[in-house]
Amino acid sequence: MYTYEDIKLQNQQDAFSAMYLCIARSVTDLCGRRVGERILREACRRAGRASGLQQRERLRQAGVKTNLHTLYHCGRDFVEDPRVRGQEIFDEEDRQIWEIYTCPLADYWNRRDGGKLGSFYCEEYQYARLLAYTENVGQLNLSKELTCPRDNFCRFSLFFREANMSRERAKEAFAHCDPGYEAPKDPPADVSFGEGIRDMTISIYANILETAREICGREGVCAVAEGLKRWTAEALAAMRVQADHTLCPLDAGFVEKNFPLPLDGADPAWNGYEDEARDLMRRLVLEPIAAELA
């Protein structure tokens, strides 16, 4: 059983899943299947690279060794949904292997016949993140994925071998290569779930918009805008049901706890992204949702 607080986190996660699927479908519908796939994969790679670079710099500044263990266990920029069930097979500085048996992202997309579109995110984001974090030395193999109808679990295998890097990079990554190293007493803490899903929502959306514009011009922007409109309708319908099931009014307080983005659009998480991205989100999603509140 999940607590009421768990359910709020799940609602935020599902809103992200809905956003990705709505925009992905709109982009592939209006820009064409092949071009749409190109846009989505490149956007997920860009978002993954940004996360990997940010994590590497954050750990460097804190004096933490930048290896695979710290990438996934220290100062994480995203916290897993409580519905995720998996098993960590290897947790080592140069090797991380894990399996995922239940994933709310894959479940959401598969139930809506969007597993193929979801697979673009699954296949690109973590790989690009790893490459950015390891400065193109790391390796990742996704041998099974829940978005594939033939598979019933995901299996991620990641490697960051000392033999493949320079002495300087090895010293930065591994304590045994840096005699006298002392780990910081206060390593960076993980972000909260709300911060992580907010940042992921903005990052994926903004990168899809940027990539769609570069590849398809205004047609690409229009495709993303249509996806945002679809998301608004789905988000409102979902939150009405969620509020009804928890005997809560659909008001600003409810949206704050069950939707990943602040409705005023003024969150500093938007800093660094184009003004058009925030303006489109505000006009097509945040303001229409705010107008429907009790």
PDB file of C-alpha atoms in Angstrom:
ATOM      1  CA  MET A   1       0.000   0.000   0.000  1.00  0.00           C
ATOM      2  CA  TYR A   2       1.116   3.544  -0.710  1.00  0.00           C
ATOM      3  CA  THR A   3       0.662   6.464   1.631  1.00  0.00           C
ATOM      4  CA  TYR A   4      -1.153   9.613   0.585  1.00  0.00           C
ATOM      5  CA  GLU A   5       2.236  11.327   0.295  1.00  0.00           C
ATOM      6  CA  ASP A   6       3.455   8.538  -2.010  1.00  0.00           C
ATOM      7  CA  ILE A   7       0.396   8.997  -4.224  1.00  0.00           C
ATOM      8  CA  LYS A   8       1.156  12.706  -4.660  1.00  0.00           C
ATOM      9  CA  LEU A   9       4.629  11.800  -5.939  1.00  0.00           C
ATOM     10  CA  GLN A  10       3.145   9.212  -8.274  1.00  0.00           C
ATOM     11  CA  ASN A  11       0.744  11.796  -9.671  1.00  0.00           C
ATOM     12  CA  GLN A  12       3.656  14.121 -10.433  1.00  0.00           C
ATOM     13  CA  GLN A  13       5.532  11.285 -12.134  1.00  0.00           C
ATOM     14  CA  ASP A  14       2.506  10.348 -14.226  1.00  0.00           C
ATOM     15  CA  ALA A  15       2.088  13.979 -15.271  1.00  0.00           C
ATOM     16  CA  PHE A  16       5.653  13.918 -16.618  1.00  0.00           C
ATOM     17  CA  SER A  17       4.947  10.657 -18.454  1.00  0.00           C
ATOM     18  CA  ALA A  18       1.806  12.207 -19.960  1.00  0.00           C
ATOM     19  CA  MET A  19       3.697  15.313 -21.051  1.00  0.00           C
ATOM     20  CA  TYR A  20       6.366  13.313 -22.845  1.00  0.00           C
ATOM     21  CA  LEU A  21       3.830  11.068 -24.584  1.00  0.00           C
ATOM     22  CA  CYS A  22       1.562  13.934 -25.661  1.00  0.00           C
ATOM     23  CA  ILE A  23       4.429  15.926 -27.155  1.00  0.00           C
ATOM     24  CA  ALA A  24       6.079  12.842 -28.674  1.00  0.00           C
ATOM     25  CA  ARG A  25       2.857  11.837 -30.424  1.00  0.00           C
ATOM     26  CA  SER A  26       2.254  15.345 -31.685  1.00  0.00           C
ATOM     27  CA  VAL A  27       5.794  15.667 -33.031  1.00  0.00           C
ATOM     28  CA  THR A  28       5.676  12.323 -34.842  1.00  0.00           C
ATOM     29  CA  ASP A  29       2.159  13.017 -36.163  1.00  0.00           C
ATOM     30  CA  LEU A  30       2.931  16.477 -37.536  1.00  0.00           C
ATOM     31  CA  CYS A  31       6.620  16.205 -38.459  1.00  0.00           C
ATOM     32  CA  GLY A  32       6.575  12.610 -39.688  1.00  0.00           C
ATOM     33  CA  ARG A  33       7.563   9.392 -37.972  1.00  0.00           C
ATOM     34  CA  ARG A  34      11.240   9.384 -38.964  1.00  0.00           C
ATOM     35  CA  VAL A  35      11.839  13.074 -38.370  1.00  0.00           C
ATOM     36  CA  GLY A  36       9.863  12.902 -35.129  1.00  0.00           C
ATOM     37  CA  GLU A  37      12.014  10.063 -33.860  1.00  0.00           C
ATOM     38  CA  ARG A  38      15.128  12.026 -34.752  1.00  0.00           C
ATOM     39  CA  ILE A  39      13.834  15.034 -32.791  1.00  0.00           C
ATOM     40  CA  LEU A  40      12.905  13.006 -29.723  1.00  0.00           C
ATOM     41  CA  ARG A  41      16.122  11.019 -29.554  1.00  0.00           C
ATOM     42  CA  GLU A  42      18.304  14.092 -29.956  1.00  0.00           C
ATOM     43  CA  ALA A  43      16.287  15.996 -27.344  1.00  0.00           C
ATOM     44  CA  CYS A  44      16.664  13.176 -24.820  1.00  0.00           C
ATOM     45  CA  ARG A  45      20.391  13.047 -25.527  1.00  0.00           C
ATOM     46  CA  ARG A  46      20.717  16.774 -24.902  1.00  0.00           C
ATOM     47  CA  ALA A  47      18.796  16.530 -21.647  1.00  0.00           C
ATOM     48  CA  GLY A  48      20.911  13.565 -20.559  1.00  0.00           C
ATOM     49  CA  ARG A  49      24.159  15.367 -21.390  1.00  0.00           C
ATOM     50  CA  ALA A  50      23.093  18.393 -19.385  1.00  0.00           C
ATOM     51  CA  SER A  51      22.336  16.209 -16.376  1.00  0.00           C
ATOM     52  CA  GLY A  52      25.640  14.337 -16.638  1.00  0.00           C
ATOM     53  CA  LEU A  53      27.682  17.532 -16.914  1.00  0.00           C
ATOM     54  CA  GLN A  54      25.830  19.092 -14.002  1.00  0.00           C
ATOM     55  CA  GLN A  55      26.376  16.034 -11.824  1.00  0.00           C
ATOM     56  CA  ARG A  56      30.078  15.833 -12.630  1.00  0.00           C
ATOM     57  CA  GLU A  57      30.630  19.496 -11.835  1.00  0.00           C
ATOM     58  CA  ARG A  58      28.569  19.313  -8.648  1.00  0.00           C
ATOM     59  CA  LEU A  59      30.566  16.374  -7.319  1.00  0.00           C
ATOM     60  CA  ARG A  60      33.873  17.937  -8.374  1.00  0.00           C
ATOM     61  CA  GLN A  61      33.075  21.121  -6.481  1.00  0.00           C
ATOM     62  CA  ALA A  62      32.237  19.065  -3.403  1.00  0.00           C
ATOM     63  CA  GLY A  63      35.479  17.089  -3.583  1.00  0.00           C
ATOM     64  CA  VAL A  64      33.711  13.802  -4.351  1.00  0.00           C
ATOM     65  CA  LYS A  65      35.265  11.256  -6.685  1.00  0.00           C
ATOM     66  CA  THR A  66      33.386  11.209  -9.982  1.00  0.00           C
ATOM     67  CA  ASN A  67      32.912   7.486 -10.579  1.00  0.00           C
ATOM     68  CA  LEU A  68      29.843   5.375 -11.300  1.00  0.00           C
ATOM     69  CA  HIS A  69      29.030   4.733  -7.664  1.00  0.00           C
ATOM     70  CA  THR A  70      28.858   8.429  -6.870  1.00  0.00           C
ATOM     71  CA  LEU A  71      26.926   9.165 -10.078  1.00  0.00           C
ATOM     72  CA  TYR A  72      24.046   6.984  -8.885  1.00  0.00           C
ATOM     73  CA  HIS A  73      24.385   7.215  -5.109  1.00  0.00           C
ATOM     74  CA  CYS A  74      25.626  10.709  -4.193  1.00  0.00           C
ATOM     75  CA  GLY A  75      23.856  14.010  -4.718  1.00  0.00           C
ATOM     76  CA  ARG A  76      21.436  12.596  -7.254  1.00  0.00           C
ATOM     77  CA  ASP A  77      19.446  15.065  -9.352  1.00  0.00           C
ATOM     78  CA  PHE A  78      16.497  12.682  -9.638  1.00  0.00           C
ATOM     79  CA  VAL A  79      14.873  10.439  -7.026  1.00  0.00           C
ATOM     80  CA  GLU A  80      13.016   7.309  -8.071  1.00  0.00           C
ATOM     81  CA  ASP A  81       9.250   6.981  -7.939  1.00  0.00           C
ATOM     82  CA  PRO A  82       8.095   4.746  -5.031  1.00  0.00           C
ATOM     83  CA  ARG A  83       6.557   2.337  -7.550  1.00  0.00           C
ATOM     84  CA  VAL A  84       9.931   1.399  -9.039  1.00  0.00           C
ATOM     85  CA  ARG A  85      10.977  -2.127  -8.135  1.00  0.00           C
ATOM     86  CA  GLY A  86      14.390  -3.413  -9.086  1.00  0.00           C
ATOM     87  CA  GLN A  87      17.576  -5.125  -8.056  1.00  0.00           C
ATOM     88  CA  GLU A  88      21.104  -3.766  -7.942  1.00  0.00           C
ATOM     89  CA  ILE A  89      23.403  -6.522  -9.166  1.00  0.00           C
ATOM     90  CA  PHE A  90      26.715  -4.638  -9.038  1.00  0.00           C
ATOM     91  CA  ASP A  91      27.377  -1.346  -7.262  1.00  0.00           C
ATOM     92  CA  GLU A  92      31.031  -0.559  -7.877  1.00  0.00           C
ATOM     93  CA  GLU A  93      33.040   2.519  -8.787  1.00  0.00           C
ATOM     94  CA  ASP A  94      33.749   1.216 -12.288  1.00  0.00           C
ATOM     95  CA  ARG A  95      30.666  -0.970 -12.792  1.00  0.00           C
ATOM     96  CA  GLN A  96      26.945  -0.512 -12.196  1.00  0.00           C
ATOM     97  CA  ILE A  97      24.491  -3.191 -13.253  1.00  0.00           C
ATOM     98  CA  TRP A  98      20.851  -3.191 -12.255  1.00  0.00           C
ATOM     99  CA  GLU A  99      17.502  -4.574 -13.325  1.00  0.00           C
ATOM    100  CA  ILE A 100      14.131  -2.845 -13.158  1.00  0.00           C
ATOM    101  CA  TYR A 101      11.022  -5.013 -12.840  1.00  0.00           C
ATOM    102  CA  THR A 102       8.330  -2.375 -12.450  1.00  0.00           C
ATOM    103  CA  CYS A 103       8.657   1.117 -13.936  1.00  0.00           C
ATOM    104  CA  PRO A 104       5.872   3.737 -13.836  1.00  0.00           C
ATOM    105  CA  LEU A 105       7.187   5.370 -17.003  1.00  0.00           C
ATOM    106  CA  ALA A 106       7.057   2.185 -19.062  1.00  0.00           C
ATOM    107  CA  ASP A 107       3.757   1.185 -17.491  1.00  0.00           C
ATOM    108  CA  TYR A 108       2.152   4.521 -18.350  1.00  0.00           C
ATOM    109  CA  TRP A 109       3.410   4.511 -21.937  1.00  0.00           C
ATOM    110  CA  ASN A 110       2.677   0.834 -22.602  1.00  0.00           C
ATOM    111  CA  ARG A 111      -0.908   1.111 -21.352  1.00  0.00           C
ATOM    112  CA  ARG A 112      -1.463   3.915 -23.868  1.00  0.00           C
ATOM    113  CA  ASP A 113       0.220   2.183 -26.802  1.00  0.00           C
ATOM    114  CA  GLY A 114       3.194   4.531 -26.517  1.00  0.00           C
ATOM    115  CA  GLY A 115       5.946   2.096 -25.637  1.00  0.00           C
ATOM    116  CA  LYS A 116       7.878   2.704 -28.854  1.00  0.00           C
ATOM    117  CA  LEU A 117       7.906   6.465 -28.278  1.00  0.00           C
ATOM    118  CA  GLY A 118       8.908   5.891 -24.658  1.00  0.00           C
ATOM    119  CA  SER A 119      11.806   3.700 -25.732  1.00  0.00           C
ATOM    120  CA  PHE A 120      13.510   6.729 -27.315  1.00  0.00           C
ATOM    121  CA  TYR A 121      13.771   8.270 -23.839  1.00  0.00           C
ATOM    122  CA  CYS A 122      14.892   4.998 -22.248  1.00  0.00           C
ATOM    123  CA  GLU A 123      17.586   4.328 -24.833  1.00  0.00           C
ATOM    124  CA  GLU A 124      19.045   7.807 -25.102  1.00  0.00           C
ATOM    125  CA  TYR A 125      18.835   9.681 -21.788  1.00  0.00           C
ATOM    126  CA  GLN A 126      20.979   7.531 -19.485  1.00  0.00           C
ATOM    127  CA  TYR A 127      23.518   6.787 -22.211  1.00  0.00           C
ATOM    128  CA  ALA A 128      24.076  10.474 -22.981  1.00  0.00           C
ATOM    129  CA  ARG A 129      24.197  11.230 -19.260  1.00  0.00           C
ATOM    130  CA  LEU A 130      26.892   8.620 -18.718  1.00  0.00           C
ATOM    131  CA  LEU A 131      28.997   9.842 -21.651  1.00  0.00           C
ATOM    132  CA  ALA A 132      28.886  13.444 -20.424  1.00  0.00           C
ATOM    133  CA  TYR A 133      29.730  12.449 -16.856  1.00  0.00           C
ATOM    134  CA  THR A 134      32.660  10.230 -17.908  1.00  0.00           C
ATOM    135  CA  GLU A 135      33.886  12.505 -20.712  1.00  0.00           C
ATOM    136  CA  ASN A 136      33.028   9.868 -23.350  1.00  0.00           C
ATOM    137  CA  VAL A 137      34.928   7.076 -21.599  1.00  0.00           C
ATOM    138  CA  GLY A 138      31.969   5.245 -20.051  1.00  0.00           C
ATOM    139  CA  GLN A 139      30.005   2.451 -21.689  1.00  0.00           C
ATOM    140  CA  LEU A 140      26.331   1.540 -21.322  1.00  0.00           C
ATOM    141  CA  ASN A 141      24.326  -1.405 -22.586  1.00  0.00           C
ATOM    142  CA  LEU A 142      20.534  -1.525 -22.275  1.00  0.00           C
ATOM    143  CA  SER A 143      19.974  -5.168 -23.182  1.00  0.00           C
ATOM    144  CA  LYS A 144      16.324  -5.390 -22.148  1.00  0.00           C
ATOM    145  CA  GLU A 145      13.666  -2.733 -21.682  1.00  0.00           C
ATOM    146  CA  LEU A 146      10.129  -2.767 -20.401  1.00  0.00           C
ATOM    147  CA  THR A 147       8.936  -0.616 -23.305  1.00  0.00           C
ATOM    148  CA  CYS A 148       9.707  -3.569 -25.616  1.00  0.00           C
ATOM    149  CA  PRO A 149       6.852  -6.120 -25.802  1.00  0.00           C
ATOM    150  CA  ARG A 150       9.363  -8.985 -25.832  1.00  0.00           C
ATOM    151  CA  ASP A 151      10.928  -8.018 -22.477  1.00  0.00           C
ATOM    152  CA  ASN A 152       9.575  -8.180 -18.934  1.00  0.00           C
ATOM    153  CA  PHE A 153      12.335  -6.178 -17.239  1.00  0.00           C
ATOM    154  CA  CYS A 154      15.031  -3.583 -17.974  1.00  0.00           C
ATOM    155  CA  ARG A 155      18.707  -4.379 -17.613  1.00  0.00           C
ATOM    156  CA  PHE A 156      21.258  -1.569 -17.500  1.00  0.00           C
ATOM    157  CA  SER A 157      24.976  -2.406 -17.599  1.00  0.00           C
ATOM    158  CA  LEU A 158      27.402   0.507 -17.186  1.00  0.00           C
ATOM    159  CA  PHE A 159      31.211   0.466 -17.171  1.00  0.00           C
ATOM    160  CA  PHE A 160      33.893   3.085 -16.494  1.00  0.00           C
ATOM    161  CA  ARG A 161      37.233   1.318 -16.763  1.00  0.00           C
ATOM    162  CA  GLU A 162      40.438   2.830 -15.441  1.00  0.00           C
ATOM    163  CA  ALA A 163      42.376   1.324 -18.362  1.00  0.00           C
ATOM    164  CA  ASN A 164      40.389   3.499 -20.777  1.00  0.00           C
ATOM    165  CA  MET A 165      41.168   6.868 -19.208  1.00  0.00           C
ATOM    166  CA  SER A 166      44.077   9.172 -18.580  1.00  0.00           C
ATOM    167  CA  ARG A 167      45.930   9.196 -15.258  1.00  0.00           C
ATOM    168  CA  GLU A 168      44.417  12.568 -14.432  1.00  0.00           C
ATOM    169  CA  ARG A 169      40.875  11.320 -15.029  1.00  0.00           C
ATOM    170  CA  ALA A 170      41.550   8.150 -13.056  1.00  0.00           C
ATOM    171  CA  LYS A 171      42.813  10.251 -10.145  1.00  0.00           C
ATOM    172  CA  GLU A 172      39.622  12.263 -10.223  1.00  0.00           C
ATOM    173  CA  ALA A 173      37.467   9.130 -10.376  1.00  0.00           C
ATOM    174  CA  PHE A 174      39.042   6.627  -7.994  1.00  0.00           C
ATOM    175  CA  ALA A 175      40.419   7.085  -4.477  1.00  0.00           C
ATOM    176  CA  HIS A 176      43.030   4.342  -4.970  1.00  0.00           C
ATOM    177  CA  CYS A 177      44.556   6.488  -7.751  1.00  0.00           C
ATOM    178  CA  ASP A 178      44.810   9.511  -5.456  1.00  0.00           C
ATOM    179  CA  PRO A 179      46.968   8.755  -2.396  1.00  0.00           C
ATOM    180  CA  GLY A 180      46.001  10.823   0.611  1.00  0.00           C
ATOM    181  CA  TYR A 181      42.484  11.537  -0.630  1.00  0.00           C
ATOM    182  CA  GLU A 182      39.900  12.103   2.069  1.00  0.00           C
ATOM    183  CA  ALA A 183      36.219  11.983   1.223  1.00  0.00           C
ATOM    184  CA  PRO A 184      34.210  15.070   2.275  1.00  0.00           C
ATOM    185  CA  LYS A 185      32.374  14.772   5.563  1.00  0.00           C
ATOM    186  CA  ASP A 186      29.244  16.338   4.083  1.00  0.00           C
ATOM    187  CA  PRO A 187      28.745  15.061   0.518  1.00  0.00           C
ATOM    188  CA  PRO A 188      25.978  16.603  -1.595  1.00  0.00           C
ATOM    189  CA  ALA A 189      22.476  15.464  -0.690  1.00  0.00           C
ATOM    190  CA  ASP A 190      19.961  14.136  -3.185  1.00  0.00           C
ATOM    191  CA  VAL A 191      17.410  16.604  -4.468  1.00  0.00           C
ATOM    192  CA  SER A 192      13.838  16.126  -3.304  1.00  0.00           C
ATOM    193  CA  PHE A 193      11.502  14.117  -5.507  1.00  0.00           C
ATOM    194  CA  GLY A 194       9.567  17.266  -6.376  1.00  0.00           C
ATOM    195  CA  GLU A 195      12.699  19.117  -7.480  1.00  0.00           C
ATOM    196  CA  GLY A 196      13.854  16.180  -9.562  1.00  0.00           C
ATOM    197  CA  ILE A 197      10.597  15.653 -11.445  1.00  0.00           C
ATOM    198  CA  ARG A 198      10.196  19.404 -11.983  1.00  0.00           C
ATOM    199  CA  ASP A 199      13.664  19.717 -13.465  1.00  0.00           C
ATOM    200  CA  MET A 200      13.175  16.608 -15.617  1.00  0.00           C
ATOM    201  CA  THR A 201       9.850  17.898 -16.937  1.00  0.00           C
ATOM    202  CA  ILE A 202      11.327  21.251 -17.904  1.00  0.00           C
ATOM    203  CA  SER A 203      14.513  19.754 -19.347  1.00  0.00           C
ATOM    204  CA  ILE A 204      12.836  17.170 -21.582  1.00  0.00           C
ATOM    205  CA  TYR A 205      10.199  19.607 -22.805  1.00  0.00           C
ATOM    206  CA  ALA A 206      12.605  22.488 -23.456  1.00  0.00           C
ATOM    207  CA  ASN A 207      15.049  20.270 -25.327  1.00  0.00           C
ATOM    208  CA  ILE A 208      12.305  18.799 -27.501  1.00  0.00           C
ATOM    209  CA  LEU A 209      11.177  22.326 -28.359  1.00  0.00           C
ATOM    210  CA  GLU A 210      14.722  23.449 -29.176  1.00  0.00           C
ATOM    211  CA  THR A 211      15.443  20.387 -31.311  1.00  0.00           C
ATOM    212  CA  ALA A 212      12.089  20.544 -33.113  1.00  0.00           C
ATOM    213  CA  ARG A 213      12.742  24.181 -34.040  1.00  0.00           C
ATOM    214  CA  GLU A 214      16.246  23.434 -35.318  1.00  0.00           C
ATOM    215  CA  ILE A 215      15.101  20.524 -37.487  1.00  0.00           C
ATOM    216  CA  CYS A 216      11.624  21.627 -38.614  1.00  0.00           C
ATOM    217  CA  GLY A 217      11.483  25.375 -37.987  1.00  0.00           C
ATOM    218  CA  ARG A 218       8.125  26.849 -36.996  1.00  0.00           C
ATOM    219  CA  GLU A 219       6.386  23.628 -37.994  1.00  0.00           C
ATOM    220  CA  GLY A 220       8.333  21.908 -35.231  1.00  0.00           C
ATOM    221  CA  VAL A 221       7.362  24.584 -32.707  1.00  0.00           C
ATOM    222  CA  CYS A 222       3.718  24.194 -33.696  1.00  0.00           C
ATOM    223  CA  ALA A 223       3.980  20.425 -33.262  1.00  0.00           C
ATOM    224  CA  VAL A 224       5.281  20.858 -29.710  1.00  0.00           C
ATOM    225  CA  ALA A 225       2.595  23.467 -28.990  1.00  0.00           C
ATOM    226  CA  GLU A 226      -0.126  21.034 -30.092  1.00  0.00           C
ATOM    227  CA  GLY A 227       1.394  18.450 -27.770  1.00  0.00           C
ATOM    228  CA  LEU A 228       1.221  20.895 -24.878  1.00  0.00           C
ATOM    229  CA  LYS A 229      -2.464  21.488 -25.581  1.00  0.00           C
ATOM    230  CA  ARG A 230      -3.087  17.738 -25.461  1.00  0.00           C
ATOM    231  CA  TRP A 231      -1.178  17.547 -22.196  1.00  0.00           C
ATOM    232  CA  THR A 232      -3.286  20.309 -20.644  1.00  0.00           C
ATOM    233  CA  ALA A 233      -6.475  18.399 -21.380  1.00  0.00           C
ATOM    234  CA  GLU A 234      -5.035  15.142 -20.034  1.00  0.00           C
ATOM    235  CA  ALA A 235      -3.541  16.784 -16.943  1.00  0.00           C
ATOM    236  CA  LEU A 236      -6.826  18.467 -16.010  1.00  0.00           C
ATOM    237  CA  ALA A 237      -8.781  15.256 -16.523  1.00  0.00           C
ATOM    238  CA  ALA A 238      -6.292  13.298 -14.414  1.00  0.00           C
ATOM    239  CA  MET A 239      -6.229  15.836 -11.580  1.00  0.00           C
ATOM    240  CA  ARG A 240     -10.032  15.979 -11.442  1.00  0.00           C
ATOM    241  CA  VAL A 241     -10.075  12.229 -10.876  1.00  0.00           C
ATOM    242  CA  GLN A 242      -7.211  12.394  -8.378  1.00  0.00           C
ATOM    243  CA  ALA A 243      -8.896  15.160  -6.395  1.00  0.00           C
ATOM    244  CA  ASP A 244     -12.209  13.315  -6.405  1.00  0.00           C
ATOM    245  CA  HIS A 245     -10.611  10.063  -5.229  1.00  0.00           C
ATOM    246  CA  THR A 246      -8.872  11.804  -2.337  1.00  0.00           C
ATOM    247  CA  LEU A 247     -11.899  13.976  -1.408  1.00  0.00           C
ATOM    248  CA  CYS A 248      -9.935  17.149  -2.112  1.00  0.00           C
ATOM    249  CA  PRO A 249     -10.924  20.283  -4.024  1.00  0.00           C
ATOM    250  CA  LEU A 250      -9.051  20.886  -7.253  1.00  0.00           C
ATOM    251  CA  ASP A 251      -7.407  24.080  -6.064  1.00  0.00           C
ATOM    252  CA  ALA A 252      -3.946  25.646  -6.109  1.00  0.00           C
ATOM    253  CA  GLY A 253      -2.841  23.657  -3.076  1.00  0.00           C
ATOM    254  CA  PHE A 254      -3.801  20.379  -4.711  1.00  0.00           C
ATOM    255  CA  VAL A 255      -2.024  21.232  -7.972  1.00  0.00           C
ATOM    256  CA  GLU A 256       1.125  22.248  -6.092  1.00  0.00           C
ATOM    257  CA  LYS A 257       1.373  18.778  -4.533  1.00  0.00           C
ATOM    258  CA  ASN A 258       0.233  16.663  -7.501  1.00  0.00           C
ATOM    259  CA  PHE A 259       1.552  18.464 -10.589  1.00  0.00           C
ATOM    260  CA  PRO A 260       5.273  18.825 -11.373  1.00  0.00           C
ATOM    261  CA  LEU A 261       5.352  22.501 -12.395  1.00  0.00           C
ATOM    262  CA  PRO A 262       4.500  25.666 -10.410  1.00  0.00           C
ATOM    263  CA  LEU A 263       1.587  27.401 -12.110  1.00  0.00           C
ATOM    264  CA  ASP A 264       3.162  30.863 -11.984  1.00  0.00           C
ATOM    265  CA  GLY A 265       6.002  29.785 -14.294  1.00  0.00           C
ATOM    266  CA  ALA A 266       8.440  31.796 -12.208  1.00  0.00           C
ATOM    267  CA  ASP A 267      10.478  28.892 -10.864  1.00  0.00           C
ATOM    268  CA  PRO A 268      14.279  29.385 -11.138  1.00  0.00           C
ATOM    269  CA  ALA A 269      14.472  25.926 -12.737  1.00  0.00           C
ATOM    270  CA  TRP A 270      13.525  27.689 -15.991  1.00  0.00           C
ATOM    271  CA  ASN A 271      16.749  29.701 -15.917  1.00  0.00           C
ATOM    272  CA  GLY A 272      19.062  28.705 -18.735  1.00  0.00           C
ATOM    273  CA  TYR A 273      16.257  27.766 -21.112  1.00  0.00           C
ATOM    274  CA  GLU A 274      14.843  29.915 -23.885  1.00  0.00           C
ATOM    275  CA  ASP A 275      12.125  32.419 -23.051  1.00  0.00           C
ATOM    276  CA  GLU A 276       9.906  30.870 -25.718  1.00  0.00           C
ATOM    277  CA  ALA A 277       9.899  27.564 -23.861  1.00  0.00           C
ATOM    278  CA  ARG A 278       8.596  29.127 -20.666  1.00  0.00           C
ATOM    279  CA  ASP A 279       6.148  31.385 -22.517  1.00  0.00           C
ATOM    280  CA  LEU A 280       4.611  28.481 -24.460  1.00  0.00           C
ATOM    281  CA  MET A 281       4.310  26.400 -21.302  1.00  0.00           C
ATOM    282  CA  ARG A 282       2.696  29.286 -19.439  1.00  0.00           C
ATOM    283  CA  ARG A 283       0.190  30.169 -22.167  1.00  0.00           C
ATOM    284  CA  LEU A 284      -0.773  26.642 -23.207  1.00  0.00           C
ATOM    285  CA  VAL A 285      -0.554  24.702 -19.931  1.00  0.00           C
ATOM    286  CA  LEU A 286      -0.084  26.657 -16.722  1.00  0.00           C
ATOM    287  CA  GLU A 287      -2.591  29.447 -17.317  1.00  0.00           C
ATOM    288  CA  PRO A 288      -5.360  27.130 -18.634  1.00  0.00           C
ATOM    289  CA  ILE A 289      -4.925  24.867 -15.604  1.00  0.00           C
ATOM    290  CA  ALA A 290      -5.003  27.840 -13.240  1.00  0.00           C
ATOM    291  CA  ALA A 291      -8.207  29.055 -14.887  1.00  0.00           C
ATOM    292  CA  GLU A 292      -9.944  25.753 -14.060  1.00  0.00           C
ATOM    293  CA  LEU A 293      -9.154  25.783 -10.347  1.00  0.00           C
ATOM    294  CA  ALA A 294     -11.889  26.022  -7.760  1.00  0.00           C
TER     295      ALA A 294
END
